[in-house]
XYZ file of C-alpha atoms in Angstrom:
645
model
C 53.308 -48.329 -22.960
C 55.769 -46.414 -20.265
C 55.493 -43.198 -19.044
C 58.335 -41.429 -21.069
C 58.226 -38.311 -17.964
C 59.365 -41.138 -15.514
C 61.790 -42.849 -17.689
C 65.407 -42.256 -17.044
C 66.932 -42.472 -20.242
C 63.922 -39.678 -21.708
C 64.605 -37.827 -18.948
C 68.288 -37.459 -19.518
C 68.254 -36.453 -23.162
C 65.206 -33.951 -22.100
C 68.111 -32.312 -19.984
C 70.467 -32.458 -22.382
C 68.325 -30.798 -25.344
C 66.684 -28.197 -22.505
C 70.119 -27.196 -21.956
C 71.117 -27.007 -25.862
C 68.398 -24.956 -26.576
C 68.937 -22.147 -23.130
C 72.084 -21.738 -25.094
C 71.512 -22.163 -28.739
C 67.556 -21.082 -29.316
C 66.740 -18.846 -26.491
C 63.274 -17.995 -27.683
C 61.977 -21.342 -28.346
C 63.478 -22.390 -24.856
C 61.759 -19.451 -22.785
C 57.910 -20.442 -24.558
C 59.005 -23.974 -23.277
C 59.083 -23.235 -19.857
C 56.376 -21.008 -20.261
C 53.791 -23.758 -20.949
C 52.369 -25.705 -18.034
C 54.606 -29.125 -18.047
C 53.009 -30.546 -15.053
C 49.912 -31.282 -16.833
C 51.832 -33.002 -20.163
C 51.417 -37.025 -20.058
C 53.803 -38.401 -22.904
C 53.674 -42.266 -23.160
C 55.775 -44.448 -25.563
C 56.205 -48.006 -26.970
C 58.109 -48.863 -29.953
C 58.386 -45.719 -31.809
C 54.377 -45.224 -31.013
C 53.765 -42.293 -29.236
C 50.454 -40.724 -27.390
C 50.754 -37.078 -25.841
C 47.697 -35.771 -23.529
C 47.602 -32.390 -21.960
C 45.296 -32.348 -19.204
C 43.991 -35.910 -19.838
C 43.224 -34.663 -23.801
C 45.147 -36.284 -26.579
C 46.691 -33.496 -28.340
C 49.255 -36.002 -30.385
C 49.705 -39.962 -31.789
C 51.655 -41.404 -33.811
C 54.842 -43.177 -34.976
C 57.638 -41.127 -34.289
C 60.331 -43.130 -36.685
C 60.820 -42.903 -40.368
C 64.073 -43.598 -42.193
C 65.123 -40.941 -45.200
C 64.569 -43.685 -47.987
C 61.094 -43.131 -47.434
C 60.936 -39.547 -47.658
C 60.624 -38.833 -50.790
C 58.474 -41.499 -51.675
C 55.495 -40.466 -49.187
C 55.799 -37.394 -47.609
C 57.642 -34.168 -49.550
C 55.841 -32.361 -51.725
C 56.630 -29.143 -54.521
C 53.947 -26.357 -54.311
C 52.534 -26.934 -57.763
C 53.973 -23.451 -58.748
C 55.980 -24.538 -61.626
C 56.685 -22.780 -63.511
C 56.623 -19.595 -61.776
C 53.850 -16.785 -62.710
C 52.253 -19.563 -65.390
C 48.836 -18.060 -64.416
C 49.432 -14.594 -65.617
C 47.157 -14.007 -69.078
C 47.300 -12.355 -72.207
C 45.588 -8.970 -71.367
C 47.614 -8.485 -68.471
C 50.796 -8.945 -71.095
C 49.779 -7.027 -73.545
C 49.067 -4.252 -71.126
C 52.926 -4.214 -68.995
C 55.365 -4.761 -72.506
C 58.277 -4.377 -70.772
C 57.544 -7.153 -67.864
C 56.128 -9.282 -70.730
C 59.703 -9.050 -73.245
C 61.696 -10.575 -70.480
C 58.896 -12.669 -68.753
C 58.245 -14.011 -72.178
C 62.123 -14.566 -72.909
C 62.764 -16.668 -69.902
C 59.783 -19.156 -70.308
C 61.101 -19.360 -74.007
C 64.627 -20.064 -72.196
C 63.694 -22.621 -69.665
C 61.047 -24.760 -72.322
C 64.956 -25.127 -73.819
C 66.095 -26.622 -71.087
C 62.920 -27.939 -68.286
C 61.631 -31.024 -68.390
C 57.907 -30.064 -67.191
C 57.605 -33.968 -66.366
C 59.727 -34.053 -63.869
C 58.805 -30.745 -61.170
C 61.626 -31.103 -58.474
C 65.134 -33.339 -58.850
C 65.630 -34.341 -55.517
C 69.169 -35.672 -56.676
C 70.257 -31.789 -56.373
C 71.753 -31.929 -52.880
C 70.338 -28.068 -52.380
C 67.393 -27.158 -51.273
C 66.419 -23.487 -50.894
C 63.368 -23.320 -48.204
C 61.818 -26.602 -47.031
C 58.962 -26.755 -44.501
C 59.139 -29.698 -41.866
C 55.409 -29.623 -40.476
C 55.594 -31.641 -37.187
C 58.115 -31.439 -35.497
C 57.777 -34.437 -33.174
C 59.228 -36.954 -35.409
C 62.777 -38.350 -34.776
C 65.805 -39.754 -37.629
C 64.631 -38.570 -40.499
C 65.307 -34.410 -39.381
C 68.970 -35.795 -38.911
C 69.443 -37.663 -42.049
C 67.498 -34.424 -43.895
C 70.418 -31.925 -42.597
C 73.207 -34.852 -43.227
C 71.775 -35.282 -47.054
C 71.197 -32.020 -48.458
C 72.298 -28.690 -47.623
C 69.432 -26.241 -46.800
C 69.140 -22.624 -46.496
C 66.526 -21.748 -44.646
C 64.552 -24.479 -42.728
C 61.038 -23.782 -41.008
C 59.647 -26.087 -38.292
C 55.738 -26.052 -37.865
C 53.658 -27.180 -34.910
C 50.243 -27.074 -33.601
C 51.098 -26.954 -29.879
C 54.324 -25.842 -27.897
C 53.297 -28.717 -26.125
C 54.252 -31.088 -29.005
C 57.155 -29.262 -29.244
C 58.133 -30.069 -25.722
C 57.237 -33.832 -26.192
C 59.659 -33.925 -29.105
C 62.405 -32.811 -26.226
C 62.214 -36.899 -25.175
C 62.851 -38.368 -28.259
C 64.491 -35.806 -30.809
C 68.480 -35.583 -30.459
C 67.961 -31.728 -30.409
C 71.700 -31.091 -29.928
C 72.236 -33.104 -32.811
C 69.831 -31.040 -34.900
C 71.013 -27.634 -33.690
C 74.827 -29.231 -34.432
C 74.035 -29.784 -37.992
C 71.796 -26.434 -38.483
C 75.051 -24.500 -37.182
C 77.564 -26.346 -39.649
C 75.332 -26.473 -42.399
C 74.754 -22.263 -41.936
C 71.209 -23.024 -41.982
C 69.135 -20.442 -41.205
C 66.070 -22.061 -38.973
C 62.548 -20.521 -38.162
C 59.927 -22.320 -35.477
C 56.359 -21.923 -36.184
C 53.592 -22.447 -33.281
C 50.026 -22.047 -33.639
C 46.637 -23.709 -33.225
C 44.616 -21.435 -35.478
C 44.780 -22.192 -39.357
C 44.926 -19.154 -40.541
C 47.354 -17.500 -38.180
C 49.152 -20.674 -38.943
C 49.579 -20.209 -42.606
C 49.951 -15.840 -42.439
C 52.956 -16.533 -40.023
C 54.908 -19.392 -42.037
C 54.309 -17.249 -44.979
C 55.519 -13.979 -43.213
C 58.870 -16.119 -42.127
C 59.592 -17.487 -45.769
C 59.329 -13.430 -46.941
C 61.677 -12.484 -44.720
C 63.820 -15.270 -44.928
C 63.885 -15.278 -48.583
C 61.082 -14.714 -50.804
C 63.105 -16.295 -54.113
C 62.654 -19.424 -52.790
C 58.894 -19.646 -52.173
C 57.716 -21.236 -55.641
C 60.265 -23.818 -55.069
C 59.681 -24.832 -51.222
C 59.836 -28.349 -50.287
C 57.197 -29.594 -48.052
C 57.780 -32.336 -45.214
C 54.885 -33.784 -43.353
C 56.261 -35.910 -40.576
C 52.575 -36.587 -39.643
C 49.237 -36.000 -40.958
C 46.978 -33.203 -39.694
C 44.380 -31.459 -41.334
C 45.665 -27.830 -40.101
C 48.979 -28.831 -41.747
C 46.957 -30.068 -44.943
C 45.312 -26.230 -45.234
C 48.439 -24.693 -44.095
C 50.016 -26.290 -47.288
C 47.098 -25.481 -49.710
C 47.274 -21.682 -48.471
C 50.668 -21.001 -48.877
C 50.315 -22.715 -52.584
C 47.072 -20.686 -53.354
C 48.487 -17.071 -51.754
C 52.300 -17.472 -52.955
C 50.609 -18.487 -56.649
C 49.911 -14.336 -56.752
C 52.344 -12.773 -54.098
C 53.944 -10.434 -56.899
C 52.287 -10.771 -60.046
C 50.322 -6.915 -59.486
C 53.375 -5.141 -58.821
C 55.281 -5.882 -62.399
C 57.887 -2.579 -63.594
C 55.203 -0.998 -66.162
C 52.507 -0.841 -63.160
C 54.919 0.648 -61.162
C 56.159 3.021 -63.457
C 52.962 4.301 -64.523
C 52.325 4.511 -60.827
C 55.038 6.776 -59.889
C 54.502 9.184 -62.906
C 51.010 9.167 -62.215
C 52.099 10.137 -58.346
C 54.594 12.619 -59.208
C 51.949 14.770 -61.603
C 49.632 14.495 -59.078
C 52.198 16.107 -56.109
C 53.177 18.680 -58.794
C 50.150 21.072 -58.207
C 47.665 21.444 -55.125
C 45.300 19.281 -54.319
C 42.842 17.995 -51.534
C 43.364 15.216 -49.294
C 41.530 13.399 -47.090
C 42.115 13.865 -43.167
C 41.590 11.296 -40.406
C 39.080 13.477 -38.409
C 35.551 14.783 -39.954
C 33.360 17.855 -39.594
C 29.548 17.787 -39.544
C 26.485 20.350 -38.292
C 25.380 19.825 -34.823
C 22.663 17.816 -34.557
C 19.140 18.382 -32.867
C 19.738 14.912 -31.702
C 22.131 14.251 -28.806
C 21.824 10.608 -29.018
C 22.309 10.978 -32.872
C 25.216 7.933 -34.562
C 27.203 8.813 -37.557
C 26.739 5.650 -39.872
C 28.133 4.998 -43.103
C 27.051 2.194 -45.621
C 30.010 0.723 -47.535
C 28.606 -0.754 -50.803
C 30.038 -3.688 -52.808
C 29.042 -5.459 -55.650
C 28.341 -8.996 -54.466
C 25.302 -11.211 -55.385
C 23.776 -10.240 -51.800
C 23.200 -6.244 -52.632
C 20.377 -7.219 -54.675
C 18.161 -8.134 -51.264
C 19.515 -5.083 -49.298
C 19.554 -2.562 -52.172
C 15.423 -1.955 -51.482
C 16.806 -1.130 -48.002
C 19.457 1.237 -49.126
C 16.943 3.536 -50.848
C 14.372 3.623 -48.559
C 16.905 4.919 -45.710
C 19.501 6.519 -47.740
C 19.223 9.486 -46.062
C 20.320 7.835 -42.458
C 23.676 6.673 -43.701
C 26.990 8.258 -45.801
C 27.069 6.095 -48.712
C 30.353 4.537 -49.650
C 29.942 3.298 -53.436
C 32.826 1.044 -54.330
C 33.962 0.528 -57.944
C 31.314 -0.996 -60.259
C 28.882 -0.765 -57.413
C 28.023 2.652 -58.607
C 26.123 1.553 -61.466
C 23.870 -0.572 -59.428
C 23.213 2.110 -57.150
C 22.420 4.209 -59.747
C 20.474 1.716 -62.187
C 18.237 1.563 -58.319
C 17.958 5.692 -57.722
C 20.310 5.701 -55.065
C 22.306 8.307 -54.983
C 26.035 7.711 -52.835
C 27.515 10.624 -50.775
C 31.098 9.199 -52.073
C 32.330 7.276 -54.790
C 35.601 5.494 -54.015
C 37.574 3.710 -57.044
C 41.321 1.918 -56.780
C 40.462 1.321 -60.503
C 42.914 1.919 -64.120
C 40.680 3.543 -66.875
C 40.088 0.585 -68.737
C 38.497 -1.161 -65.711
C 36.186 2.063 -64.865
C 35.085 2.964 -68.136
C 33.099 0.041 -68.917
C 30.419 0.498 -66.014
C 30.687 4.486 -66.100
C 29.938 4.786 -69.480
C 26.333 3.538 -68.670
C 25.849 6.163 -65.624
C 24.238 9.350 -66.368
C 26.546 12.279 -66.559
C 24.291 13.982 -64.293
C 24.377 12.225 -61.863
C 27.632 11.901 -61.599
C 27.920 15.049 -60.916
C 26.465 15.065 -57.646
C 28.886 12.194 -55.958
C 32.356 12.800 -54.554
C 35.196 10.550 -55.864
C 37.961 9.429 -54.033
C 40.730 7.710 -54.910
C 44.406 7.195 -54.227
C 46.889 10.169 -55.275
C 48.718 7.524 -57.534
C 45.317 7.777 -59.430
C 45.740 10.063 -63.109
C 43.727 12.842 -62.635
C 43.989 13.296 -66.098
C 41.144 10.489 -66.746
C 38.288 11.694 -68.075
C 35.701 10.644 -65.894
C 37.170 12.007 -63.035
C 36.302 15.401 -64.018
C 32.515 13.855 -64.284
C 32.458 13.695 -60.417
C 31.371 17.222 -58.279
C 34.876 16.858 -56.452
C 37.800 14.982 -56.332
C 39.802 14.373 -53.471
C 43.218 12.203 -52.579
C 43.534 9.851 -50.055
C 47.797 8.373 -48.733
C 48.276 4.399 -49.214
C 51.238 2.733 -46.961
C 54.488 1.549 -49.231
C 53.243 3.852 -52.383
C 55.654 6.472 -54.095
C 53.426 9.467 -52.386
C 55.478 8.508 -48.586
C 58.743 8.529 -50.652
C 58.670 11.897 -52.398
C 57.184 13.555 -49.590
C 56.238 13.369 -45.878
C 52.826 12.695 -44.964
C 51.371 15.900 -43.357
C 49.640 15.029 -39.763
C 45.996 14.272 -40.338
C 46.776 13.297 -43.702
C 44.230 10.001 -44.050
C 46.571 6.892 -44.865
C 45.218 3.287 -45.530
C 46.847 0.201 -45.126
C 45.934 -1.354 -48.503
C 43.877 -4.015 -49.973
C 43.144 -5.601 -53.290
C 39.829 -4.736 -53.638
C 38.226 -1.293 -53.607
C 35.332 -2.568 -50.464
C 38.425 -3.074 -48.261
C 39.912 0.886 -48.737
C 36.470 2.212 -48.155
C 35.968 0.140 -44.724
C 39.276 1.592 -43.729
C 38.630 5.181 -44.870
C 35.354 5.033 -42.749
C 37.057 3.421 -39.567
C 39.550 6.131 -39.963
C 36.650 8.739 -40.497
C 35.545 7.567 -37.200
C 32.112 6.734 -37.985
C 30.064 5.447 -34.745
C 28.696 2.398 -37.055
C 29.594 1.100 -40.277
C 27.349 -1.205 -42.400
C 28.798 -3.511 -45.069
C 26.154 -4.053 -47.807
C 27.114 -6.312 -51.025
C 30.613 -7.037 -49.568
C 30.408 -10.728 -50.046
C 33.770 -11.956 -50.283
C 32.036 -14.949 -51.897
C 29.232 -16.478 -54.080
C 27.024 -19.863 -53.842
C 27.822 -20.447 -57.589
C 30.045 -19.070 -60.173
C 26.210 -18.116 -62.401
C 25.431 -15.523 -60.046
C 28.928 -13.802 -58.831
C 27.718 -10.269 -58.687
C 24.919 -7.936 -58.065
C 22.419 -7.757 -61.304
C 22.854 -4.499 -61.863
C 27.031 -5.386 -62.457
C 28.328 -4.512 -65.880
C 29.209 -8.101 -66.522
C 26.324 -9.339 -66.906
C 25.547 -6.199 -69.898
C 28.017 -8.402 -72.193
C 29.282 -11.339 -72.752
C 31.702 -12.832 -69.847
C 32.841 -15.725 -67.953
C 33.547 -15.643 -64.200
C 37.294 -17.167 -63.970
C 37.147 -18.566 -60.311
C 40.638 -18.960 -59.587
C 41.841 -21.591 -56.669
C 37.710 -21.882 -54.775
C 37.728 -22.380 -52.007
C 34.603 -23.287 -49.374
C 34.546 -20.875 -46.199
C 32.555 -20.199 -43.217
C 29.538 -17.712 -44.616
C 28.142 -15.447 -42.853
C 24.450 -16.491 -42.776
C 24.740 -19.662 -44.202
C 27.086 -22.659 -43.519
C 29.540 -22.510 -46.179
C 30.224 -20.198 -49.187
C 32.236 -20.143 -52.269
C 35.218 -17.845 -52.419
C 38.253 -17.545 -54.348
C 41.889 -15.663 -55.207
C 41.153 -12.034 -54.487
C 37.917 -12.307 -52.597
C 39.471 -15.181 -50.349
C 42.565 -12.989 -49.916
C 40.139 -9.748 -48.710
C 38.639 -12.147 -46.282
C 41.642 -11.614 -44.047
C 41.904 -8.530 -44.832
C 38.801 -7.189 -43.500
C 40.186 -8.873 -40.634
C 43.554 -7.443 -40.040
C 41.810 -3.302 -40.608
C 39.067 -4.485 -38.071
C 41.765 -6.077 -35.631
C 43.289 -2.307 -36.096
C 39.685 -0.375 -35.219
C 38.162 -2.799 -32.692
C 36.448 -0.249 -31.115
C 34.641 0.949 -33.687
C 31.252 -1.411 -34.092
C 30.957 -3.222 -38.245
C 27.776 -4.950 -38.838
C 27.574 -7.366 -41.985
C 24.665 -7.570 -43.922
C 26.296 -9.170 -47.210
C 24.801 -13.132 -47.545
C 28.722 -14.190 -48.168
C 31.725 -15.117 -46.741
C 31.910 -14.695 -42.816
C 33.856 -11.990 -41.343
C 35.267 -12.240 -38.234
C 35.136 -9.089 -35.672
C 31.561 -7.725 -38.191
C 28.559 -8.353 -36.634
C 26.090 -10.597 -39.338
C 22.562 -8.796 -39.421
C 19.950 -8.436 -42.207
C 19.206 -5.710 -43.675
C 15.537 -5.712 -42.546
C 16.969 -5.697 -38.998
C 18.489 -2.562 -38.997
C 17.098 0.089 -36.937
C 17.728 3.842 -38.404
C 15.847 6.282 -36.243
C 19.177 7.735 -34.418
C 21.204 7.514 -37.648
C 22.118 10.266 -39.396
C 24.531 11.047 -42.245
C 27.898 13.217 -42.000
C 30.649 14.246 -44.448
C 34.554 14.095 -44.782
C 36.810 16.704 -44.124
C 39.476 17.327 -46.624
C 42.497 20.233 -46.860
C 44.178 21.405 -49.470
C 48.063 20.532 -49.931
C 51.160 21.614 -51.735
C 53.700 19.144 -51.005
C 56.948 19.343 -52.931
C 59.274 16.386 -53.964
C 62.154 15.577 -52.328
C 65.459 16.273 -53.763
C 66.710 12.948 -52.343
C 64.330 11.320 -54.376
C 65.731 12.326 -58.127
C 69.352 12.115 -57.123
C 68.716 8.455 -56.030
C 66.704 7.386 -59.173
C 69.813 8.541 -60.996
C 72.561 7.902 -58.941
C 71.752 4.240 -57.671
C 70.054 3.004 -60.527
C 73.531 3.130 -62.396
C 74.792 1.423 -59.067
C 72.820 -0.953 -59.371
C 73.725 -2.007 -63.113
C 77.553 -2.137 -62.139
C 76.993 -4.257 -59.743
C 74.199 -6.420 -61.136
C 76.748 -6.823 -63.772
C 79.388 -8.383 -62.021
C 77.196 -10.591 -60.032
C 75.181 -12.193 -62.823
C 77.933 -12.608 -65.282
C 80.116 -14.545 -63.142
C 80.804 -17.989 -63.640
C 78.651 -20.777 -62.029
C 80.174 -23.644 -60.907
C 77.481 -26.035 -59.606
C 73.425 -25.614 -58.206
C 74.832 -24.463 -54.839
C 77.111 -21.525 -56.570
C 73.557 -20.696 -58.115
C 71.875 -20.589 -55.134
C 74.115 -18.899 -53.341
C 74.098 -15.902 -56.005
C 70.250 -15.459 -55.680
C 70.598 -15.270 -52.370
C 73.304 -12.677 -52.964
C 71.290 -10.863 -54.993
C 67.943 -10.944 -53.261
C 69.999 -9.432 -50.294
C 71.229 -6.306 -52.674
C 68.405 -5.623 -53.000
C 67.282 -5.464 -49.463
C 70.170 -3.584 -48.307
C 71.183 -1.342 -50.971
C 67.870 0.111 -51.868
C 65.143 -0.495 -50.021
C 66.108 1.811 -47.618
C 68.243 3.993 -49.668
C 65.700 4.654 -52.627
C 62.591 2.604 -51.758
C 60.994 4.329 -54.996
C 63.696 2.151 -57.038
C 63.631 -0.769 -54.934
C 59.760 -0.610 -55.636
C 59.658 -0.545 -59.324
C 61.689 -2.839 -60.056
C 62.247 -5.623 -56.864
C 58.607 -7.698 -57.402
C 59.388 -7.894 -61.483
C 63.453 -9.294 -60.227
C 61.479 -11.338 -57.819
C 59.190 -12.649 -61.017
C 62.124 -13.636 -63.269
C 64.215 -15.391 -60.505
C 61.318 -17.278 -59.783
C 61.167 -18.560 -63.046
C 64.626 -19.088 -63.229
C 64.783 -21.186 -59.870
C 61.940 -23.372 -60.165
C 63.256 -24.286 -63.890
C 66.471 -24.885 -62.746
C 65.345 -27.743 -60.314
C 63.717 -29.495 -63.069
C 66.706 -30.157 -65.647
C 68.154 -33.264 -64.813
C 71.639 -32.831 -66.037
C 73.973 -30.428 -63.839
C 76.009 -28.994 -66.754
C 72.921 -28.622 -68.855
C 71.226 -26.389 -65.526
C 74.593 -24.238 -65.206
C 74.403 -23.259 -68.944
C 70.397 -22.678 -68.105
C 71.067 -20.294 -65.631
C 74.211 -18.603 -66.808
C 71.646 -17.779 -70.453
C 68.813 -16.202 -67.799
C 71.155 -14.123 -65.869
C 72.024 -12.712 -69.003
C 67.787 -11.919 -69.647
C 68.057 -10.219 -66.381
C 70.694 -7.780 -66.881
C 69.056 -7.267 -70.243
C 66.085 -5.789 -68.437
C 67.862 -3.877 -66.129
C 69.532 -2.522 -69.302
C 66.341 -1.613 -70.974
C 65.220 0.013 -68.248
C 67.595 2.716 -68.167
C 65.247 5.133 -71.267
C 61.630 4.166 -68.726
C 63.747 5.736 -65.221
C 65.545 8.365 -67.389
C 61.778 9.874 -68.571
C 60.741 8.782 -65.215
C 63.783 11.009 -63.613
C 62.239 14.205 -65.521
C 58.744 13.466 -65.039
C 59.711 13.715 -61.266
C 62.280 16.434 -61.509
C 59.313 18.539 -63.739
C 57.917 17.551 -60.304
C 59.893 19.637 -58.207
């Protein structure tokens, strides 16, 4: 094998792409001669290459592969098709509106798909393709000569690879076509999995989330982080907007503006207590889940319930109470139908000695909320609250999670607790039998655990645990709030999935003697809506119709006309009201997202081009339907906020 570094003709078209990319891809060119070259060996013989850093073999393989290959071995469809296909009955029946149109456009595209065949790679357009390994040679260049791409991401393990790739990629070439073709190109470099996946995820939001469900996948090598990369983006796009439908958010910001209509007391960052006797004396709070594992600790819980604030989260209450423990607060993300079935076995007594807390989009008009001793409000980031009216300073505001567990270990970070103890907060289960605490309402009737997409992760006490959809998706999390409070210490004593930046710990391990409880510190508010807020319900919704209008009614000519358009309209809706009236943009951008979705990944499977233009052209027309019918839900909307005022 030579030594491609000492080679003359390497060297030269190292210079030559070095020199491309100074001027053409400034960023990827200064991490470049940030890394340390001197100790890259790079060695070569007949399209075989080895790469060492530091006498470590960080890279081998063949480096040449012709297109007609391509599509035979290595691209691959996230199996996403169609769109949404996971979403159930219940969750129909209970958002009509979403459902009408959602409904309408699968009707539509079983019409016209041909569920057989998932992606026709004879369409010469291709929305968002991932190229994972960057290293290999031809077969980027025939790629951009063959089809025409919009947005094209590049992932890599090592800068260093990316480097290597300098001798034997034609980067000038590459950057050529990228700049005639008007694709839009993103570079992804990391070595850790996970921060892998989260950041080729992040780019293909802000490139262009329409595209996701229909991403083409190139592996110019194999590699096991590239494998899980690939699985993770299938698993976490699978459910990227299927919460956020137009009924949810509707309720949502009627719910919001009753709440902001009258006073009402919200939680504040800092906390009040009585002086202790004990100057050593540690604030701790217990946040309690419902996992399997809060059947060992929950002895532990009421034999020292006095030395911590209890957190109970969601259904957790009723095993706390079913056990004669007693929480300091109850906090609950919850709708009524998902509360009611564990509160109506609680005592109404005892009830009435817990706190509730829950987010001001929550109806205070439920009826169990008025079972609590108090009620108080706490601010979530992106929610209609921060668009109708300023958050006051000290106002408490949490980042957001999708399970209840993951707003309580927030709200006590923020509470500035010295310690915080995570008890039942599994994240995970060793089998799908045994998937909550005893006490948990599920097990009071009959009902199947639906593990969605399981995965196997690191546990916290043992090897390997069982996690899936939500729970897997809290995992990180956990992680990102604990990455924004490092200095505040989070022990785990849940037997599930590991967290990273908690401390794992048994419960019988804990020692309580300087622990002592303390309470949260609310103030009462009086916030009124902002005037801004009706006019642009009103004004731009109507806007928005007009031009919807003459977008999706126009004629399309071929898949690229179509393409273009979503793009088109993705980008309206970016510019035009997320800034200008984020509470529009918000009720009705993840259902838009939804449909064109649908409509995309469909499209790609109907062989015949005339046959997809008439496909399309029939589910633009289901679009502006919906934004037609939405007009009467913003219009009582529009009041219920202006009643607001």
């Amino acid at each position: 094998m030579i030594d491609v570094k000492q080679n003359v003709f390497f060297n030269a078209r190292y210079k030559r792409n070095i020199s491309v990319l100074k001027t053409k891809f400034f960023d990827l060119y200064s991490k470049i001669l940030n890394c340390d070259s001197d100790k890259l060996s790079i060695y070569s013989s007949n399209n075989y290459v080895q790469v060492f850093k530091k006498n470590k073999l960080i890279f081998e393989g063949s480096i040449e592969k012709k297109l007609s290959n391509l599509f035979q071995d290595n691209l691959k469809l996230t199996a996403l098709k169609p769109a949404q296909q996971s979403l159930k009955g219940e969750f129909l029946k209970r958002n009509p509106l979403f459902a009408k149109y959602y409904n309408q456009l699968h009707c539509l595209a079983d019409e016209y798909a041909n569920t057989e065949n998932v992606f026709q790679v004879a369409k010469k357009d291709i929305g968002l393709i991932y190229v994972y390994g960057v290293i290999g040679g031809q077969q980027i260049i025939d790629l951009l000569e063959n089809f025409n791409i919009r947005h094209l991401v590049f992932i890599e393990r090592s800068i260093d690879i990316i480097e290597a790739s300098l001798y034997f990629i034609d980067w000038v070439g590459v950057l050529d076509l990228i700049e005639q073709k008007n694709t839009h190109l993103n570079v992804v470099i990391d070595n850790d999995t996970q921060r892998l996946f989260r950041e080729t995820l992040d780019t293909a939001l802000k490139s262009n989330p329409v595209f996701i469900y229909s991403s083409m996948h190139l592996f110019q090598y194999k590699c096991n982080d590239f494998e899980s990369c690939y699985n993770k983006l299938s698993l976490e796009s699978g459910k990227l907007f299927e919460m956020r439908v137009v009924d949810t958010e509707l309720r949502i910001c009627k719910n919001t503006a009753f709440n902001m209509s009258k006073p009402r007391q919200v939680l504040q960052k800092r906390y009040f207590c009585k002086k202790s006797t004990k100057d050593s004396s540690i604030f701790a709070a217990a946040i309690v889940g419902s996992g399997p594992s809060l059947d060992e600790s929950i002895k532990y819980l009421k034999d020292h319930k006095n030395n911590f604030t209890i957190f109970s989260c969601g259904s957790s209450l009723l095993s706390l109470y079913e056990n004669n423990v007693l929480p300091d607060y109850h906090v609950d993300i919850e709708r009524q139908h998902n509360i009611q079935p564990y509160i109506n076995y609680i005592d109404k007594e005892y009830l009435n000695n817990v706190h509730v807390l829950y987010p001001i989009y929550f109806k205070e008009r439920y009826e169990y909320a008025d079972l609590f001793k108090s009620k108080t409000y706490f601010h979530v980031q992106n929610n209609y609250d921060l668009f109708f009216a300023n958050v006051a300073e000290g106002d408490l505001l949490l980042s957001g999670g999708l399970t209840v567990t993951s707003y309580a270990l927030e709200l006590a970070l923020q509470a500035t607790f010295n310690v915080v103890y995570l008890f039942g907060c599994d994240l995970g289960y060793f089998n799908t039998q045994n998937h909550h605490a005893k006490g948990h309402v599920h097990y009071k009737y009959t009902y199947k655990y639906d593990a969605i997409n399981m995965q196997v992760v690191p546990g916290n006490f043992k090897n390997h645990v069982c996690s899936d959809g939500v729970l897997y998706h809290e995992i990180e999390t956990y992680e990102t709030i604990l990455k924004n409070y490092n200095k505040s210490c989070v022990l785990n004593t849940s037997n599930g999935a590991k967290v990273c930046n908690t401390f794992p710990i048994p419960s019988k391990y804990i020692y309580t003697n300087y622990y002592i409880k303390n309470n949260l510190y609310s103030i009462k508010r009086t916030n009124e809506i902002n005037d801004q807020v009706f006019f642009d319900l009103c004004y731009l919704y109507y806007a928005l119709i007009k031009d919807f209008k003459s977008m999706l009614f126009q004629k399309i000519y071929s898949f690229s006309t179509f393409i273009d358009l979503y793009m088109d309209l993705h980008s309206y809706l970016q510019n035009n009201l997320q800034d200008n009236s984020p509470a529009l943009f918000n009720i009705i951008n993840y259902t838009l997202l939804q449909y064109m979705h649908i409509v995309f990944s469909n499209a790609y499977s109907i062989v015949d081009e005339d046959l997809t233009i008439e496909f399309v052209e029939k589910a633009n027309r289901i679009l502006y339907d919906f934004l037609c019918d939405l007009e009467p839900e913003l219009a009582e909307l529009a009041e219920a906020v202006n009643e607001a005022r």
